[in-house]
Amino acid sequence: MGEKVVAGAFDLSDRQDYRHKLRRCLTGLERLLAQKRFDRPKNLMGLEIELNLAGADGQPRMLNGQVLERIASRDFQTELAMFNLEVNIAPHRLGGRVFDRLAEELRTSLAYAHRKAGEVDAGIVMIGILPTLDRDDLVSSNLSEVDRYTLLNDQIVAARGEDFALEIDGVERLSCTSKSIVPEAACTSVQLHLQVTPARFPAVWNAAQAVTAAQVAIGANSPFLFGHELWRESRPPLFQQATDTRPPELQAQGVRPRTWFGERWIGSAYELFEENLRFFPPLLPICDEEDPLEVLEAGGVPSLAELVLHNGTVYRWNRPVYGIADGVPHLRVENRVLPAGPTVTDVIANAAFYYGVVRALAEEPRPVWSRLPFETAAANFDAACRYGIEARLQWPRRGRLGGVVEVDAVSLVRDELLPLAEAGLDGWGVEPADRDLYLGVIEERCRRRTNGATWQVATFHRALEAGLSRDAALAATTRRYAELMHLGEPVHTWPVGLPEVVPLG
């Protein structure tokens, strides 16, 4: 959604023209794949992190325009709401001490952004959902001042035709409505990109789908929304409901939501792009002047602008991405399941685990997706979001017996997936020091059954027991979280509770 989109009205012919253009783009993609025009293996990965702005009081600050003006770096961009930013780290080749280099770049970038935000009495908080967000913060007047967000909001609202229903039944129950998609802005995540060849794409995407539950279980960091304690990772249900173009009648008919896990394992990247056209009406029917088939016939590389834009409005947890670098097209798997934070070390540990385990699973002679029903992988994802590190998951049984067996997420990660991640990182050529440091963080989270969500919940309840009101406890938890986040030690080492007596709120 980084396109420069200009807000305006669409008429009926715009949608017809756009659908026709999408079909030509899909044909162009099919021909590019058939002609083997895609980039050779480069082992490239990339990283994006969505961030929150909050003041010293722990409350959100609607200041992203002013903060970005002071940061003055292309690495930082707006996100949906005025309390959001996004930082993009340039692609790196997997291998060597890549994770230490990434960690250093991130620390430098975030420290600089935090200093600049401080000039307007704000600060950077890297967390899945800011606990102090209130319903009054998530209204259309707090959309970022960028045309594409206004236009996207208007189109999703028009498609739905009524208020959005937000209902999450977790530890507590949240039930409310919204007149806009802005509640989506509460969800701040990490996106992990991996460039792959077309031949490798389906195995990598399938492996990424299979492992999403484990990622979320050990990385959950979003237990609160609007003062309610909900799921350990509340972003996925919130994101789905806040972008849901389906009124209840279409939901009852089985129409697919625009934010979804998917419904089957795939055999090619083309299948995902084709599904996007088949299942999802265009939201932003903006046509580019380029004719992709004419460009192909002339020996060029088409941008497939309409296909790319449409793909950006279908919110898969593992999204296919078409891109062009140095005049050569490439494909990427964009993994979108992880929340931001808690610290740079935790983010990089999550990345190391993902890149390692996905490579190992994609290369197994008996792939996990041949032994795990897709519906079971989807159910695992929901269980991990709901219960976090305490989730119980279904996973293929070892040995020749076949079938699946229920296992707690910690045991699955520690006993089976961490050794795979270690082998996968070795396959990428990552140095043992990097591998052991960051996978060691995951191992310690498993040993202590601790992640960002468990720390937030435990600290919040300690604050309540100390006599604070719910709002004061959430604010105090947020302030302590931000303090420890900037100190930078991984979350499994954080002491639970508040460091000093906090005045009653």
Short mmCIF file of C-alpha atoms in Angstrom, two decimals:
data_model
loop_
_atom_site.label_atom_id
_atom_site.label_comp_id
_atom_site.label_asym_id
_atom_site.label_seq_id
_atom_site.Cartn_x
_atom_site.Cartn_y
_atom_site.Cartn_z
CA MET A 1 0.00 0.00 0.00
CA GLY A 2 2.92 2.33 -0.55
CA GLU A 3 1.48 3.49 -3.89
CA LYS A 4 0.95 7.20 -4.40
CA VAL A 5 -2.83 7.11 -4.66
CA VAL A 6 -4.87 10.27 -5.19
CA ALA A 7 -8.30 10.31 -3.58
CA GLY A 8 -11.29 10.63 -5.87
CA ALA A 9 -14.59 9.09 -6.86
CA PHE A 10 -14.90 6.01 -9.06
CA ASP A 11 -17.67 5.32 -11.57
CA LEU A 12 -18.95 2.00 -12.90
CA SER A 13 -16.66 1.99 -15.92
CA ASP A 14 -13.59 2.41 -13.68
CA ARG A 15 -14.26 -0.95 -12.05
CA GLN A 16 -14.91 -2.67 -15.36
CA ASP A 17 -11.71 -1.23 -16.83
CA TYR A 18 -9.75 -2.21 -13.74
CA ARG A 19 -11.04 -5.78 -13.80
CA HIS A 20 -10.06 -6.04 -17.48
CA LYS A 21 -6.61 -4.65 -16.66
CA LEU A 22 -6.21 -7.06 -13.76
CA ARG A 23 -6.84 -9.95 -16.15
CA ARG A 24 -4.16 -8.67 -18.51
CA CYS A 25 -1.75 -8.34 -15.55
CA LEU A 26 -2.49 -11.91 -14.49
CA THR A 27 -1.83 -13.11 -18.05
CA GLY A 28 1.41 -11.11 -17.99
CA LEU A 29 2.45 -12.81 -14.75
CA GLU A 30 1.63 -16.21 -16.23
CA ARG A 31 3.81 -15.48 -19.28
CA LEU A 32 6.69 -14.20 -17.15
CA LEU A 33 6.56 -17.44 -15.18
CA ALA A 34 6.40 -19.55 -18.33
CA GLN A 35 9.34 -17.67 -19.86
CA LYS A 36 11.40 -18.09 -16.65
CA ARG A 37 12.12 -14.36 -16.53
CA PHE A 38 12.46 -14.19 -12.76
CA ASP A 39 15.56 -13.42 -10.74
CA ARG A 40 17.98 -16.20 -9.77
CA PRO A 41 18.40 -17.22 -6.11
CA LYS A 42 19.90 -14.38 -4.06
CA ASN A 43 18.94 -15.38 -0.51
CA LEU A 44 17.61 -11.88 0.12
CA MET A 45 15.49 -10.98 3.14
CA GLY A 46 13.85 -7.73 4.21
CA LEU A 47 12.21 -6.34 7.32
CA GLU A 48 9.48 -3.78 8.06
CA ILE A 49 8.27 -2.81 11.55
CA GLU A 50 5.19 -0.77 12.38
CA LEU A 51 5.59 1.46 15.43
CA ASN A 52 3.49 3.47 17.88
CA LEU A 53 3.96 7.01 19.12
CA ALA A 54 3.26 7.53 22.81
CA GLY A 55 4.06 10.21 25.36
CA ALA A 56 5.85 9.89 28.67
CA ASP A 57 2.43 9.21 30.21
CA GLY A 58 2.02 6.10 28.03
CA GLN A 59 -0.85 7.64 26.04
CA PRO A 60 -0.89 7.66 22.20
CA ARG A 61 0.30 10.80 20.40
CA MET A 62 -1.26 11.79 17.04
CA LEU A 63 1.93 13.33 15.73
CA ASN A 64 3.37 11.13 12.96
CA GLY A 65 3.52 14.01 10.44
CA GLN A 66 5.59 16.17 12.78
CA VAL A 67 7.81 13.26 13.83
CA LEU A 68 8.46 12.16 10.24
CA GLU A 69 9.35 15.73 9.29
CA ARG A 70 12.00 15.73 12.00
CA ILE A 71 13.30 12.22 11.20
CA ALA A 72 13.63 13.18 7.50
CA SER A 73 14.59 9.69 6.36
CA ARG A 74 13.09 7.54 3.62
CA ASP A 75 13.47 4.55 5.93
CA PHE A 76 10.50 5.86 7.94
CA GLN A 77 7.01 6.24 6.49
CA THR A 78 3.48 6.95 7.60
CA GLU A 79 1.07 4.22 8.52
CA LEU A 80 -2.71 4.22 8.76
CA ALA A 81 -3.23 6.43 11.82
CA MET A 82 -1.48 9.50 13.18
CA PHE A 83 0.03 7.53 16.09
CA ASN A 84 1.71 5.06 13.68
CA LEU A 85 5.04 4.99 11.84
CA GLU A 86 6.79 2.27 9.85
CA VAL A 87 10.51 1.65 9.55
CA ASN A 88 11.91 -0.27 6.57
CA ILE A 89 15.30 -1.97 6.65
CA ALA A 90 17.06 -2.41 3.30
CA PRO A 91 17.29 -6.00 1.97
CA HIS A 92 20.13 -8.15 3.29
CA ARG A 93 21.61 -11.38 2.05
CA LEU A 94 21.04 -14.23 4.50
CA GLY A 95 24.37 -15.51 5.77
CA GLY A 96 27.31 -14.62 8.00
CA ARG A 97 26.46 -12.24 10.86
CA VAL A 98 23.37 -10.88 9.11
CA PHE A 99 21.21 -10.88 12.24
CA ASP A 100 23.73 -8.94 14.31
CA ARG A 101 24.00 -6.40 11.47
CA LEU A 102 20.21 -6.11 11.30
CA ALA A 103 19.99 -5.65 15.04
CA GLU A 104 22.57 -2.86 14.99
CA GLU A 105 20.82 -1.07 12.11
CA LEU A 106 17.48 -1.30 13.87
CA ARG A 107 18.84 -0.05 17.18
CA THR A 108 20.47 2.91 15.48
CA SER A 109 17.34 3.77 13.47
CA LEU A 110 14.94 3.45 16.38
CA ALA A 111 17.16 5.39 18.79
CA TYR A 112 17.38 8.24 16.26
CA ALA A 113 13.61 8.20 15.66
CA HIS A 114 12.96 8.15 19.41
CA ARG A 115 15.18 11.21 19.92
CA LYS A 116 13.40 13.07 17.13
CA ALA A 117 9.98 12.09 18.48
CA GLY A 118 11.10 13.48 21.84
CA GLU A 119 11.30 16.94 20.28
CA VAL A 120 7.48 16.94 20.18
CA ASP A 121 7.02 15.15 23.53
CA ALA A 122 6.46 11.73 21.99
CA GLY A 123 8.42 8.49 21.87
CA ILE A 124 8.67 5.26 19.91
CA VAL A 125 6.94 2.19 21.39
CA MET A 126 7.37 -1.14 19.58
CA ILE A 127 4.40 -3.28 20.68
CA GLY A 128 1.62 -5.30 19.02
CA ILE A 129 -1.26 -3.15 20.34
CA LEU A 130 -0.68 -0.08 22.50
CA PRO A 131 -2.55 -0.93 25.75
CA THR A 132 -3.63 2.66 26.36
CA LEU A 133 -5.50 3.08 23.07
CA ASP A 134 -9.09 4.19 23.58
CA ARG A 135 -12.01 3.95 21.16
CA ASP A 136 -11.89 7.75 20.81
CA ASP A 137 -8.32 7.43 19.47
CA LEU A 138 -9.42 5.14 16.63
CA VAL A 139 -11.69 7.42 14.64
CA SER A 140 -11.46 8.65 11.04
CA SER A 141 -10.28 12.11 12.11
CA ASN A 142 -7.06 10.42 13.28
CA LEU A 143 -6.29 8.86 9.89
CA SER A 144 -2.87 9.88 8.60
CA GLU A 145 -3.02 12.83 6.22
CA VAL A 146 -2.34 10.71 3.14
CA ASP A 147 -4.86 10.31 0.33
CA ARG A 148 -4.50 6.54 -0.03
CA TYR A 149 -5.63 5.92 3.55
CA THR A 150 -8.69 8.13 3.20
CA LEU A 151 -9.55 6.48 -0.10
CA LEU A 152 -9.05 2.95 1.24
CA ASN A 153 -11.20 3.76 4.27
CA ASP A 154 -13.97 5.21 2.08
CA GLN A 155 -13.98 2.20 -0.25
CA ILE A 156 -14.04 -0.43 2.52
CA VAL A 157 -16.79 1.47 4.38
CA ALA A 158 -18.81 1.76 1.16
CA ALA A 159 -18.37 -1.95 0.39
CA ARG A 160 -19.55 -2.94 3.85
CA GLY A 161 -22.43 -0.47 3.91
CA GLU A 162 -22.75 -0.36 7.71
CA ASP A 163 -20.71 -0.02 10.89
CA PHE A 164 -17.91 -2.53 11.53
CA ALA A 165 -18.65 -4.94 14.37
CA LEU A 166 -15.69 -5.62 16.66
CA GLU A 167 -16.32 -8.67 18.83
CA ILE A 168 -13.51 -10.59 20.52
CA ASP A 169 -14.32 -13.11 23.23
CA GLY A 170 -11.11 -13.72 25.17
CA VAL A 171 -10.22 -13.51 28.86
CA GLU A 172 -12.75 -10.69 28.78
CA ARG A 173 -15.26 -9.86 26.06
CA LEU A 174 -15.08 -6.83 23.78
CA SER A 175 -18.16 -5.88 21.78
CA CYS A 176 -18.37 -2.52 20.02
CA THR A 177 -18.74 -0.94 16.59
CA SER A 178 -16.69 1.42 14.45
CA LYS A 179 -17.68 3.68 11.58
CA SER A 180 -14.25 3.38 9.92
CA ILE A 181 -11.36 0.99 9.41
CA VAL A 182 -9.15 2.97 11.80
CA PRO A 183 -9.21 0.26 14.53
CA GLU A 184 -6.94 -1.66 12.13
CA ALA A 185 -4.27 0.94 13.02
CA ALA A 186 -4.08 -0.53 16.51
CA CYS A 187 -2.37 -3.56 14.96
CA THR A 188 1.35 -2.90 14.65
CA SER A 189 3.33 -5.77 13.22
CA VAL A 190 6.61 -7.02 11.81
CA GLN A 191 6.73 -8.05 8.16
CA LEU A 192 9.44 -10.50 7.15
CA HIS A 193 10.22 -10.72 3.42
CA LEU A 194 12.03 -13.56 1.70
CA GLN A 195 12.86 -13.42 -2.01
CA VAL A 196 12.42 -16.82 -3.64
CA THR A 197 12.45 -18.28 -7.13
CA PRO A 198 9.11 -19.31 -8.67
CA ALA A 199 10.09 -22.97 -8.31
CA ARG A 200 10.73 -22.56 -4.58
CA PHE A 201 7.80 -20.26 -3.88
CA PRO A 202 5.08 -22.84 -3.14
CA ALA A 203 7.24 -24.85 -0.72
CA VAL A 204 8.30 -21.69 1.14
CA TRP A 205 4.74 -20.31 1.29
CA ASN A 206 3.32 -23.63 2.48
CA ALA A 207 6.06 -23.92 5.10
CA ALA A 208 5.37 -20.37 6.27
CA GLN A 209 1.66 -21.16 6.60
CA ALA A 210 2.39 -24.30 8.60
CA VAL A 211 4.64 -22.48 11.07
CA THR A 212 2.49 -19.36 11.67
CA ALA A 213 0.99 -20.87 14.83
CA ALA A 214 4.39 -21.52 16.37
CA GLN A 215 5.53 -17.99 15.46
CA VAL A 216 2.53 -16.43 17.16
CA ALA A 217 2.64 -18.70 20.20
CA ILE A 218 6.20 -17.73 21.11
CA GLY A 219 5.96 -14.12 19.87
CA ALA A 220 2.51 -12.98 21.10
CA ASN A 221 2.55 -9.36 22.29
CA SER A 222 -0.99 -7.95 21.95
CA PRO A 223 -3.19 -8.96 24.91
CA PHE A 224 -5.09 -5.68 25.42
CA LEU A 225 -7.51 -3.57 23.40
CA PHE A 226 -9.74 -0.72 24.62
CA GLY A 227 -9.02 -1.60 28.24
CA HIS A 228 -10.02 -5.25 27.80
CA GLU A 229 -7.80 -8.31 28.24
CA LEU A 230 -8.59 -10.40 25.16
CA TRP A 231 -6.51 -12.95 23.24
CA ARG A 232 -2.77 -13.22 23.86
CA GLU A 233 -2.36 -12.04 20.24
CA SER A 234 -5.44 -9.95 19.54
CA ARG A 235 -4.22 -8.40 16.28
CA PRO A 236 -5.51 -11.09 13.87
CA PRO A 237 -9.18 -11.05 14.98
CA LEU A 238 -9.11 -7.26 15.23
CA PHE A 239 -7.51 -6.84 11.80
CA GLN A 240 -9.99 -9.21 10.18
CA GLN A 241 -13.01 -7.47 11.66
CA ALA A 242 -11.74 -3.93 11.09
CA THR A 243 -11.23 -4.57 7.34
CA ASP A 244 -14.26 -6.83 6.80
CA THR A 245 -16.19 -5.67 3.74
CA ARG A 246 -18.83 -8.38 4.33
CA PRO A 247 -22.09 -7.53 6.09
CA PRO A 248 -23.49 -10.43 8.16
CA GLU A 249 -25.48 -11.84 5.23
CA LEU A 250 -22.36 -12.29 3.08
CA GLN A 251 -20.52 -13.79 6.03
CA ALA A 252 -23.36 -16.30 6.42
CA GLN A 253 -23.01 -17.21 2.73
CA GLY A 254 -19.37 -18.12 3.25
CA VAL A 255 -17.91 -15.16 1.35
CA ARG A 256 -14.22 -14.94 2.20
CA PRO A 257 -12.90 -12.10 4.38
CA ARG A 258 -10.19 -9.85 2.93
CA THR A 259 -8.01 -10.69 5.92
CA TRP A 260 -7.62 -14.44 5.93
CA PHE A 261 -5.40 -17.41 6.50
CA GLY A 262 -6.29 -19.06 3.19
CA GLU A 263 -8.00 -22.37 2.51
CA ARG A 264 -5.51 -24.72 0.85
CA TRP A 265 -1.87 -25.55 0.25
CA ILE A 266 -0.62 -24.26 -3.10
CA GLY A 267 1.42 -25.52 -6.05
CA SER A 268 2.48 -22.14 -7.48
CA ALA A 269 2.56 -18.44 -6.70
CA TYR A 270 0.22 -17.84 -9.63
CA GLU A 271 -2.60 -19.57 -7.72
CA LEU A 272 -2.58 -16.92 -5.00
CA PHE A 273 -2.72 -13.98 -7.41
CA GLU A 274 -5.47 -15.73 -9.38
CA GLU A 275 -7.45 -16.30 -6.15
CA ASN A 276 -7.19 -12.60 -5.37
CA LEU A 277 -8.95 -11.78 -8.64
CA ARG A 278 -11.50 -14.55 -8.34
CA PHE A 279 -12.59 -13.92 -4.75
CA PHE A 280 -12.07 -10.22 -3.99
CA PRO A 281 -13.68 -7.21 -5.73
CA PRO A 282 -11.29 -4.30 -6.35
CA LEU A 283 -11.26 -1.61 -3.68
CA LEU A 284 -9.02 0.90 -5.49
CA PRO A 285 -9.79 0.59 -9.24
CA ILE A 286 -6.97 2.88 -10.39
CA CYS A 287 -5.54 2.02 -13.79
CA ASP A 288 -1.95 2.56 -14.86
CA GLU A 289 -1.19 3.63 -18.44
CA GLU A 290 1.08 0.63 -19.05
CA ASP A 291 -0.25 -2.31 -21.05
CA PRO A 292 1.56 -5.27 -19.50
CA LEU A 293 1.20 -7.56 -22.52
CA GLU A 294 2.54 -4.94 -24.94
CA VAL A 295 5.52 -4.39 -22.63
CA LEU A 296 6.16 -8.14 -22.60
CA GLU A 297 5.92 -8.43 -26.38
CA ALA A 298 8.46 -5.63 -26.67
CA GLY A 299 10.86 -7.59 -24.44
CA GLY A 300 10.33 -5.43 -21.37
CA VAL A 301 9.33 -6.18 -17.80
CA PRO A 302 5.81 -4.99 -16.88
CA SER A 303 5.19 -3.38 -13.50
CA LEU A 304 1.81 -5.18 -13.20
CA ALA A 305 0.70 -2.11 -11.24
CA GLU A 306 -2.96 -3.07 -10.94
CA LEU A 307 -2.13 -6.60 -9.78
CA VAL A 308 0.28 -5.21 -7.17
CA LEU A 309 -2.23 -2.64 -5.91
CA HIS A 310 -5.04 -5.20 -5.68
CA ASN A 311 -2.73 -7.65 -3.89
CA GLY A 312 -2.07 -4.92 -1.30
CA THR A 313 -5.78 -4.87 -0.39
CA VAL A 314 -5.99 -8.62 0.29
CA TYR A 315 -4.52 -9.14 3.74
CA ARG A 316 -3.14 -12.67 3.75
CA TRP A 317 -1.00 -13.59 6.76
CA ASN A 318 1.56 -14.87 4.25
CA ARG A 319 1.25 -12.69 1.17
CA PRO A 320 2.76 -13.22 -2.29
CA VAL A 321 4.65 -10.16 -3.55
CA TYR A 322 5.69 -9.34 -7.12
CA GLY A 323 8.48 -6.80 -7.45
CA ILE A 324 11.15 -5.52 -9.82
CA ALA A 325 14.76 -4.78 -8.83
CA ASP A 326 17.37 -3.57 -11.31
CA GLY A 327 14.99 -4.30 -14.15
CA VAL A 328 14.50 -7.97 -13.18
CA PRO A 329 11.21 -9.31 -11.73
CA HIS A 330 11.20 -11.32 -8.52
CA LEU A 331 8.79 -12.98 -6.09
CA ARG A 332 8.76 -12.68 -2.32
CA VAL A 333 6.88 -14.32 0.52
CA GLU A 334 5.81 -11.63 2.99
CA ASN A 335 5.20 -13.06 6.46
CA ARG A 336 2.82 -10.77 8.36
CA VAL A 337 1.80 -12.70 11.48
CA LEU A 338 4.19 -11.31 14.11
CA PRO A 339 3.48 -8.34 16.38
CA ALA A 340 6.06 -5.61 16.76
CA GLY A 341 8.44 -5.81 19.73
CA PRO A 342 9.12 -6.19 22.52
CA THR A 343 12.81 -5.34 21.86
CA VAL A 344 15.11 -5.31 18.85
CA THR A 345 16.70 -8.52 20.15
CA ASP A 346 13.29 -10.18 20.34
CA VAL A 347 12.35 -9.04 16.83
CA ILE A 348 15.59 -10.37 15.37
CA ALA A 349 15.22 -13.63 17.32
CA ASN A 350 11.74 -14.06 15.84
CA ALA A 351 13.19 -13.40 12.38
CA ALA A 352 16.05 -15.88 12.83
CA PHE A 353 13.61 -18.56 13.98
CA TYR A 354 11.33 -17.91 10.99
CA TYR A 355 14.00 -17.86 8.29
CA GLY A 356 15.64 -20.96 9.72
CA VAL A 357 12.56 -23.09 10.21
CA VAL A 358 10.97 -22.10 6.89
CA ARG A 359 14.05 -23.14 4.96
CA ALA A 360 14.27 -26.47 6.77
CA LEU A 361 10.56 -27.26 6.39
CA ALA A 362 10.60 -26.28 2.70
CA GLU A 363 13.43 -28.76 2.05
CA GLU A 364 12.04 -31.76 3.96
CA PRO A 365 11.59 -34.86 1.78
CA ARG A 366 8.17 -35.47 3.37
CA PRO A 367 6.82 -31.91 3.58
CA VAL A 368 4.79 -31.01 6.63
CA TRP A 369 1.94 -29.82 4.40
CA SER A 370 1.61 -33.30 2.94
CA ARG A 371 0.94 -34.60 6.47
CA LEU A 372 -0.99 -31.71 8.06
CA PRO A 373 -4.51 -30.85 6.81
CA PHE A 374 -4.77 -27.20 5.86
CA GLU A 375 -7.82 -26.77 8.11
CA THR A 376 -5.68 -27.99 11.02
CA ALA A 377 -2.98 -25.41 10.25
CA ALA A 378 -5.67 -22.70 10.26
CA ALA A 379 -7.07 -23.98 13.57
CA ASN A 380 -3.54 -23.99 15.02
CA PHE A 381 -3.18 -20.32 14.06
CA ASP A 382 -6.40 -19.40 15.87
CA ALA A 383 -5.36 -21.39 18.96
CA ALA A 384 -1.97 -19.68 19.06
CA CYS A 385 -3.56 -16.24 18.78
CA ARG A 386 -6.02 -17.03 21.57
CA TYR A 387 -3.68 -18.75 24.06
CA GLY A 388 -0.18 -17.61 23.06
CA ILE A 389 2.66 -19.56 24.62
CA GLU A 390 0.16 -21.80 26.47
CA ALA A 391 -1.48 -22.95 23.21
CA ARG A 392 -1.86 -26.59 22.29
CA LEU A 393 -1.35 -27.34 18.60
CA GLN A 394 -1.89 -30.24 16.24
CA TRP A 395 1.28 -31.42 14.46
CA PRO A 396 2.21 -34.44 12.31
CA ARG A 397 3.23 -37.44 14.39
CA ARG A 398 6.86 -38.52 14.09
CA GLY A 399 7.74 -41.86 12.57
CA ARG A 400 5.72 -44.08 10.29
CA LEU A 401 2.43 -44.07 12.16
CA GLY A 402 1.19 -40.93 10.43
CA GLY A 403 -1.66 -38.71 11.52
CA VAL A 404 -1.45 -35.70 13.78
CA VAL A 405 -1.01 -35.46 17.54
CA GLU A 406 -1.79 -32.67 20.00
CA VAL A 407 1.29 -31.06 21.54
CA ASP A 408 1.82 -27.90 23.57
CA ALA A 409 3.43 -25.11 21.58
CA VAL A 410 6.48 -24.87 23.84
CA SER A 411 7.32 -28.56 23.37
CA LEU A 412 6.79 -28.34 19.61
CA VAL A 413 9.11 -25.35 19.30
CA ARG A 414 11.77 -26.57 21.70
CA ASP A 415 11.91 -30.23 20.66
CA GLU A 416 11.18 -30.13 16.95
CA LEU A 417 11.21 -26.66 15.39
CA LEU A 418 14.30 -25.17 17.04
CA PRO A 419 16.55 -27.98 15.75
CA LEU A 420 15.03 -27.43 12.30
CA ALA A 421 15.64 -23.68 12.58
CA GLU A 422 19.25 -24.36 13.51
CA ALA A 423 19.70 -26.57 10.45
CA GLY A 424 17.96 -24.00 8.26
CA LEU A 425 20.22 -21.16 9.41
CA ASP A 426 23.23 -23.39 8.77
CA GLY A 427 21.83 -23.90 5.27
CA TRP A 428 21.71 -20.14 4.76
CA GLY A 429 25.34 -19.89 5.88
CA VAL A 430 24.55 -17.93 9.06
CA GLU A 431 27.49 -17.98 11.47
CA PRO A 432 27.05 -20.17 14.58
CA ALA A 433 27.47 -17.19 16.92
CA ASP A 434 24.51 -15.40 15.31
CA ARG A 435 22.47 -18.58 15.13
CA ASP A 436 23.03 -19.58 18.74
CA LEU A 437 22.48 -16.09 20.17
CA TYR A 438 19.10 -15.49 18.57
CA LEU A 439 17.72 -19.02 18.66
CA GLY A 440 18.84 -19.03 22.30
CA VAL A 441 16.37 -16.20 22.94
CA ILE A 442 13.55 -18.37 21.57
CA GLU A 443 14.73 -21.30 23.67
CA GLU A 444 14.72 -19.17 26.82
CA ARG A 445 11.19 -17.92 26.10
CA CYS A 446 10.12 -21.55 25.86
CA ARG A 447 11.96 -22.54 29.03
CA ARG A 448 10.40 -19.70 31.03
CA ARG A 449 7.06 -19.77 29.16
CA THR A 450 7.40 -16.03 28.78
CA ASN A 451 6.77 -13.62 25.92
CA GLY A 452 5.58 -10.03 25.55
CA ALA A 453 1.95 -10.94 26.16
CA THR A 454 2.62 -12.87 29.37
CA TRP A 455 4.76 -10.01 30.71
CA GLN A 456 2.12 -7.38 29.91
CA VAL A 457 -0.68 -9.39 31.52
CA ALA A 458 1.32 -10.28 34.65
CA THR A 459 2.49 -6.69 35.14
CA PHE A 460 -1.03 -5.30 34.59
CA HIS A 461 -2.49 -7.65 37.22
CA ARG A 462 0.28 -6.77 39.70
CA ALA A 463 -0.65 -3.11 39.19
CA LEU A 464 -4.33 -3.89 39.84
CA GLU A 465 -3.38 -5.78 43.00
CA ALA A 466 -1.42 -2.71 44.12
CA GLY A 467 -4.66 -0.72 44.01
CA LEU A 468 -4.46 1.04 40.65
CA SER A 469 -7.56 1.53 38.52
CA ARG A 470 -7.67 -0.36 35.22
CA ASP A 471 -6.78 2.72 33.17
CA ALA A 472 -3.94 3.64 35.52
CA ALA A 473 -2.67 0.05 35.51
CA LEU A 474 -2.64 -0.07 31.70
CA ALA A 475 -0.83 3.27 31.53
CA ALA A 476 1.73 2.18 34.14
CA THR A 477 2.27 -1.13 32.32
CA THR A 478 2.80 0.76 29.05
CA ARG A 479 5.30 3.16 30.62
CA ARG A 480 7.28 0.30 32.18
CA TYR A 481 7.16 -1.65 28.90
CA ALA A 482 8.53 1.36 26.98
CA GLU A 483 11.32 1.80 29.55
CA LEU A 484 12.40 -1.84 29.31
CA MET A 485 12.00 -1.86 25.53
CA HIS A 486 14.50 0.98 25.19
CA LEU A 487 16.92 -0.66 27.64
CA GLY A 488 16.92 -3.52 25.12
CA GLU A 489 17.30 -6.74 27.12
CA PRO A 490 15.05 -9.48 25.69
CA VAL A 491 11.59 -9.84 27.22
CA HIS A 492 12.24 -13.18 28.93
CA THR A 493 14.64 -11.33 31.28
CA TRP A 494 12.19 -8.56 32.22
CA PRO A 495 11.12 -8.43 35.87
CA VAL A 496 7.34 -8.60 36.23
CA GLY A 497 5.63 -5.65 37.89
CA LEU A 498 6.26 -1.96 38.34
CA PRO A 499 9.60 -0.72 39.71
CA GLU A 500 8.18 1.66 42.28
CA VAL A 501 4.95 2.60 43.94
CA VAL A 502 2.75 4.43 41.44
CA PRO A 503 0.24 6.99 42.72
CA LEU A 504 -3.34 5.81 42.51
CA GLY A 505 -5.09 6.84 39.29
#
